[in-house]
PDB file of C-alpha atoms in Angstrom:
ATOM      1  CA  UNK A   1      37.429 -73.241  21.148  1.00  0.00           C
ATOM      2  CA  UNK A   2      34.886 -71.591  23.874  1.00  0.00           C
ATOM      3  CA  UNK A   3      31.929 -69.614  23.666  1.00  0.00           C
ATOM      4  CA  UNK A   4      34.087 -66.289  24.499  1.00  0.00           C
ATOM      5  CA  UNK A   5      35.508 -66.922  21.000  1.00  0.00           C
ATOM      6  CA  UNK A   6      32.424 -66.877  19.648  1.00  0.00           C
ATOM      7  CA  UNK A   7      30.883 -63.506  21.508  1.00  0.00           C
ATOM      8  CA  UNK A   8      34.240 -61.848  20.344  1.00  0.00           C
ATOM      9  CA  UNK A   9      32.177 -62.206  16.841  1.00  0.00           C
ATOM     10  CA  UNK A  10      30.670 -59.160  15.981  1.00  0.00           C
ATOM     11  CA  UNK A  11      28.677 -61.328  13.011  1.00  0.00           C
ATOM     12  CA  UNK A  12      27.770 -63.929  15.738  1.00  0.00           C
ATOM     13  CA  UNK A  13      26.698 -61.564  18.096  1.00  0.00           C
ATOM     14  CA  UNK A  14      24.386 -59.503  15.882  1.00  0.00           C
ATOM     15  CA  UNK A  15      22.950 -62.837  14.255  1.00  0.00           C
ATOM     16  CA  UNK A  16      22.103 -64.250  17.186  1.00  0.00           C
ATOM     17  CA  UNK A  17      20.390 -61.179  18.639  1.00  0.00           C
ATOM     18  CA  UNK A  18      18.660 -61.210  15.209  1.00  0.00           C
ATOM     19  CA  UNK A  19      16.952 -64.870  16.234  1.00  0.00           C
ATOM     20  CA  UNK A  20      16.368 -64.063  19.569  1.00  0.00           C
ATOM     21  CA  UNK A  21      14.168 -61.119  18.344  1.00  0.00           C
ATOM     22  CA  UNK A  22      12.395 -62.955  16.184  1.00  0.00           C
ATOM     23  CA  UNK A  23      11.704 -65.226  18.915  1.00  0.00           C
ATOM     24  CA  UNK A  24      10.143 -62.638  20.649  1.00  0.00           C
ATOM     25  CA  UNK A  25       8.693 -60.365  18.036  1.00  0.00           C
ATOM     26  CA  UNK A  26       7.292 -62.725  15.653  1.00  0.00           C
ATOM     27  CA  UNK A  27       6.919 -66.195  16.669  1.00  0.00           C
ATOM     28  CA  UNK A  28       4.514 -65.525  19.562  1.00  0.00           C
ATOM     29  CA  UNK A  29       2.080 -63.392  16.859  1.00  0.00           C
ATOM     30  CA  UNK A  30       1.887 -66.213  14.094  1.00  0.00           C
ATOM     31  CA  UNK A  31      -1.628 -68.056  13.881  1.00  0.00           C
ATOM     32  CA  UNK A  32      -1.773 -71.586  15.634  1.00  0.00           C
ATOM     33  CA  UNK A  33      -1.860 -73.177  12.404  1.00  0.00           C
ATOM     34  CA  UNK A  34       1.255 -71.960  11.104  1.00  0.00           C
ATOM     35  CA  UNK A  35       3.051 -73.554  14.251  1.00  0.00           C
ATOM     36  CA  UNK A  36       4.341 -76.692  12.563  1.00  0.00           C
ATOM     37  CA  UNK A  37       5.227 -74.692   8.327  1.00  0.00           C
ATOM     38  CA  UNK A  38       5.903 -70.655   8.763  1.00  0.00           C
ATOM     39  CA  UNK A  39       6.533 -70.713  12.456  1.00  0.00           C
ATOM     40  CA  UNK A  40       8.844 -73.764  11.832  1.00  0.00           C
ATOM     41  CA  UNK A  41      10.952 -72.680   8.830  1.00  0.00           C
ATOM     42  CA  UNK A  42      11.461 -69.193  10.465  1.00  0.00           C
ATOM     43  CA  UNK A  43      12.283 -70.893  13.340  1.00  0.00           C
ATOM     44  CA  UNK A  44      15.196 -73.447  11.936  1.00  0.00           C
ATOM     45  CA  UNK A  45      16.435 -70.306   9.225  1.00  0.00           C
ATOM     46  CA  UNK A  46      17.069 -67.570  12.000  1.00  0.00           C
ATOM     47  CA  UNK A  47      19.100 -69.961  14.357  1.00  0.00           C
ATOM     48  CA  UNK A  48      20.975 -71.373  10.819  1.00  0.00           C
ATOM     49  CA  UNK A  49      22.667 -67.752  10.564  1.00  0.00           C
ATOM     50  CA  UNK A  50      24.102 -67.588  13.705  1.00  0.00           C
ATOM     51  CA  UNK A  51      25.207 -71.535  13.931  1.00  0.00           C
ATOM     52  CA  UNK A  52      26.691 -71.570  10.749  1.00  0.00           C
ATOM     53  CA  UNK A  53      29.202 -68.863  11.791  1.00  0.00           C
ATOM     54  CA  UNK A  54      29.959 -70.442  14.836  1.00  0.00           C
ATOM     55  CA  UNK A  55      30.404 -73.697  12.718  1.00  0.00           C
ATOM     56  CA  UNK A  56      32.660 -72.272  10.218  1.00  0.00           C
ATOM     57  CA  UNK A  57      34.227 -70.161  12.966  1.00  0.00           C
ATOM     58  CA  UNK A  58      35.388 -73.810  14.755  1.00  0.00           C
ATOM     59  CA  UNK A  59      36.771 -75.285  11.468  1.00  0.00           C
ATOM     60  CA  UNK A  60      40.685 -75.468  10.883  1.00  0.00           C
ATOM     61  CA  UNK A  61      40.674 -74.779   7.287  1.00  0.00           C
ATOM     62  CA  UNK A  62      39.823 -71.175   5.874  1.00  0.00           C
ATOM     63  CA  UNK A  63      37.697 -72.412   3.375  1.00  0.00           C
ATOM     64  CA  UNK A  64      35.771 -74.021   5.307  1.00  0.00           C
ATOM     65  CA  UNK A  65      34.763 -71.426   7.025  1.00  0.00           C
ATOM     66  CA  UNK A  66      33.927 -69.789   3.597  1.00  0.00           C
ATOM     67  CA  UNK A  67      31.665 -72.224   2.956  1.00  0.00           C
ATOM     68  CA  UNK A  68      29.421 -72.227   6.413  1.00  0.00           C
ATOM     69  CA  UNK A  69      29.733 -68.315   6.028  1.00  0.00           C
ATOM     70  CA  UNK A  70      27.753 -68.741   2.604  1.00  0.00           C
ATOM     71  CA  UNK A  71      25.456 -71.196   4.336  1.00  0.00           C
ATOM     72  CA  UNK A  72      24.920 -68.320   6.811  1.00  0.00           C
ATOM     73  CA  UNK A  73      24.230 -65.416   3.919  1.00  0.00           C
ATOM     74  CA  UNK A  74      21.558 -68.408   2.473  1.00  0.00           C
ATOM     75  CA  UNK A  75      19.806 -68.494   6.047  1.00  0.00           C
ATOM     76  CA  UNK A  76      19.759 -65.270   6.310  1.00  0.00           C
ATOM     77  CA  UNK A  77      18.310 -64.479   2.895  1.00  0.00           C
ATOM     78  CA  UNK A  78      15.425 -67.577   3.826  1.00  0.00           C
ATOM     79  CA  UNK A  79      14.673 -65.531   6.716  1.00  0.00           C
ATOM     80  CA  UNK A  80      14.262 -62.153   5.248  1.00  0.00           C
ATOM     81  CA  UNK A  81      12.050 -63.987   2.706  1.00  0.00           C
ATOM     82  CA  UNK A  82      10.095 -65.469   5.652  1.00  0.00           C
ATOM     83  CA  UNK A  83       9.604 -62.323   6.962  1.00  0.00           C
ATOM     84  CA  UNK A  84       8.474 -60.388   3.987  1.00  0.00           C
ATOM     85  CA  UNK A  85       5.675 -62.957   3.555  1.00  0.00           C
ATOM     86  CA  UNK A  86       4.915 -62.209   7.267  1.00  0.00           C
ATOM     87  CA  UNK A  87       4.390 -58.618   6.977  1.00  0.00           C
ATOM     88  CA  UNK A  88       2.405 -59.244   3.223  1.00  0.00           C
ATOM     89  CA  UNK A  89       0.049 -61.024   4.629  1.00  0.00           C
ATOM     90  CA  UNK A  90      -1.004 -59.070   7.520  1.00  0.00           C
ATOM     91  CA  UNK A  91       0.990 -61.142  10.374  1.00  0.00           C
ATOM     92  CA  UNK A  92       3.622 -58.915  11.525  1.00  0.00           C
ATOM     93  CA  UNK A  93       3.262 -54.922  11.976  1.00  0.00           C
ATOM     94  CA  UNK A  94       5.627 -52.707   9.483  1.00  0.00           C
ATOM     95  CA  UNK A  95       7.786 -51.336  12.241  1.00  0.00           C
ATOM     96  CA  UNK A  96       8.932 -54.718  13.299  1.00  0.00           C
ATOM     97  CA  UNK A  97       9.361 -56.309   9.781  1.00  0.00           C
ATOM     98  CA  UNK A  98      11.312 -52.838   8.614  1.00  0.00           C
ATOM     99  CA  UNK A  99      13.565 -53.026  11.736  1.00  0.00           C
ATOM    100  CA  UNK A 100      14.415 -56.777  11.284  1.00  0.00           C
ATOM    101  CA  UNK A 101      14.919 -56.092   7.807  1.00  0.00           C
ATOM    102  CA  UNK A 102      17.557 -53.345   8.530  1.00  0.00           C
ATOM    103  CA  UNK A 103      18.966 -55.860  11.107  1.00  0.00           C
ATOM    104  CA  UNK A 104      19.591 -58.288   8.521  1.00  0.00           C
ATOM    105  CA  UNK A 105      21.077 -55.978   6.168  1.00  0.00           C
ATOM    106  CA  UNK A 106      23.831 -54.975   8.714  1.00  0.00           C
ATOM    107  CA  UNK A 107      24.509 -58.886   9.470  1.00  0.00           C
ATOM    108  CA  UNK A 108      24.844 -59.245   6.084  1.00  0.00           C
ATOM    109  CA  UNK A 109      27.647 -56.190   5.933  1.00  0.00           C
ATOM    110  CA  UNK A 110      29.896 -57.900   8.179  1.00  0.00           C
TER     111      UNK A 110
END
């Protein structure tokens, strides 16, 4: 297995393009004192989508693969929750949470 198996992935692709935004869109606006709880969990849930795949995606057995694909839908889902609370509660603009929220919806289509 090799990382051009993996960017052959059009799920893998768009969920890790989905963390790195994050990275760069919310992370770096979050209050110091949410570095080590919000910051954290948003952190670990947006890189969970993408690593599950490429977990699942180097199993032998199909259902396997099933299974890390669910764990994937559940870290997905924990982000979007993350996120929502971010934009509630004044930490994240509309425009950004609306267009990570439409990126998660198409991740979750494939």
């Amino acid at each position: 297995m090799s990382v051009d198996g993996l960017k052959r992935l059009k799920v893998w692709e768009k969920a890790k393009d989905f963390a790195v935004k994050i990275y760069k869109q919310v992370l770096p606006l979050l209050p110091q004192e949410e570095k080590w709880s919000l910051n954290q969990q948003i952190r670990r849930s947006s890189t969970s989508i993408s690593a599950n795949i490429a977990e699942g995606h180097g199993r032998f057995y199909y259902q396997d693969n099933v299974r890390f694909c669910y764990n994937a839908r559940g870290s997905l889902e924990e982000t979007l929750s993350h996120l929502i609370v971010c934009f509630e509660a004044g930490l994240i603009a509309e425009t950004v949470y609306k267009e990570l929220e439409s990126e998660g919806e198409e991740i979750e289509k494939c």
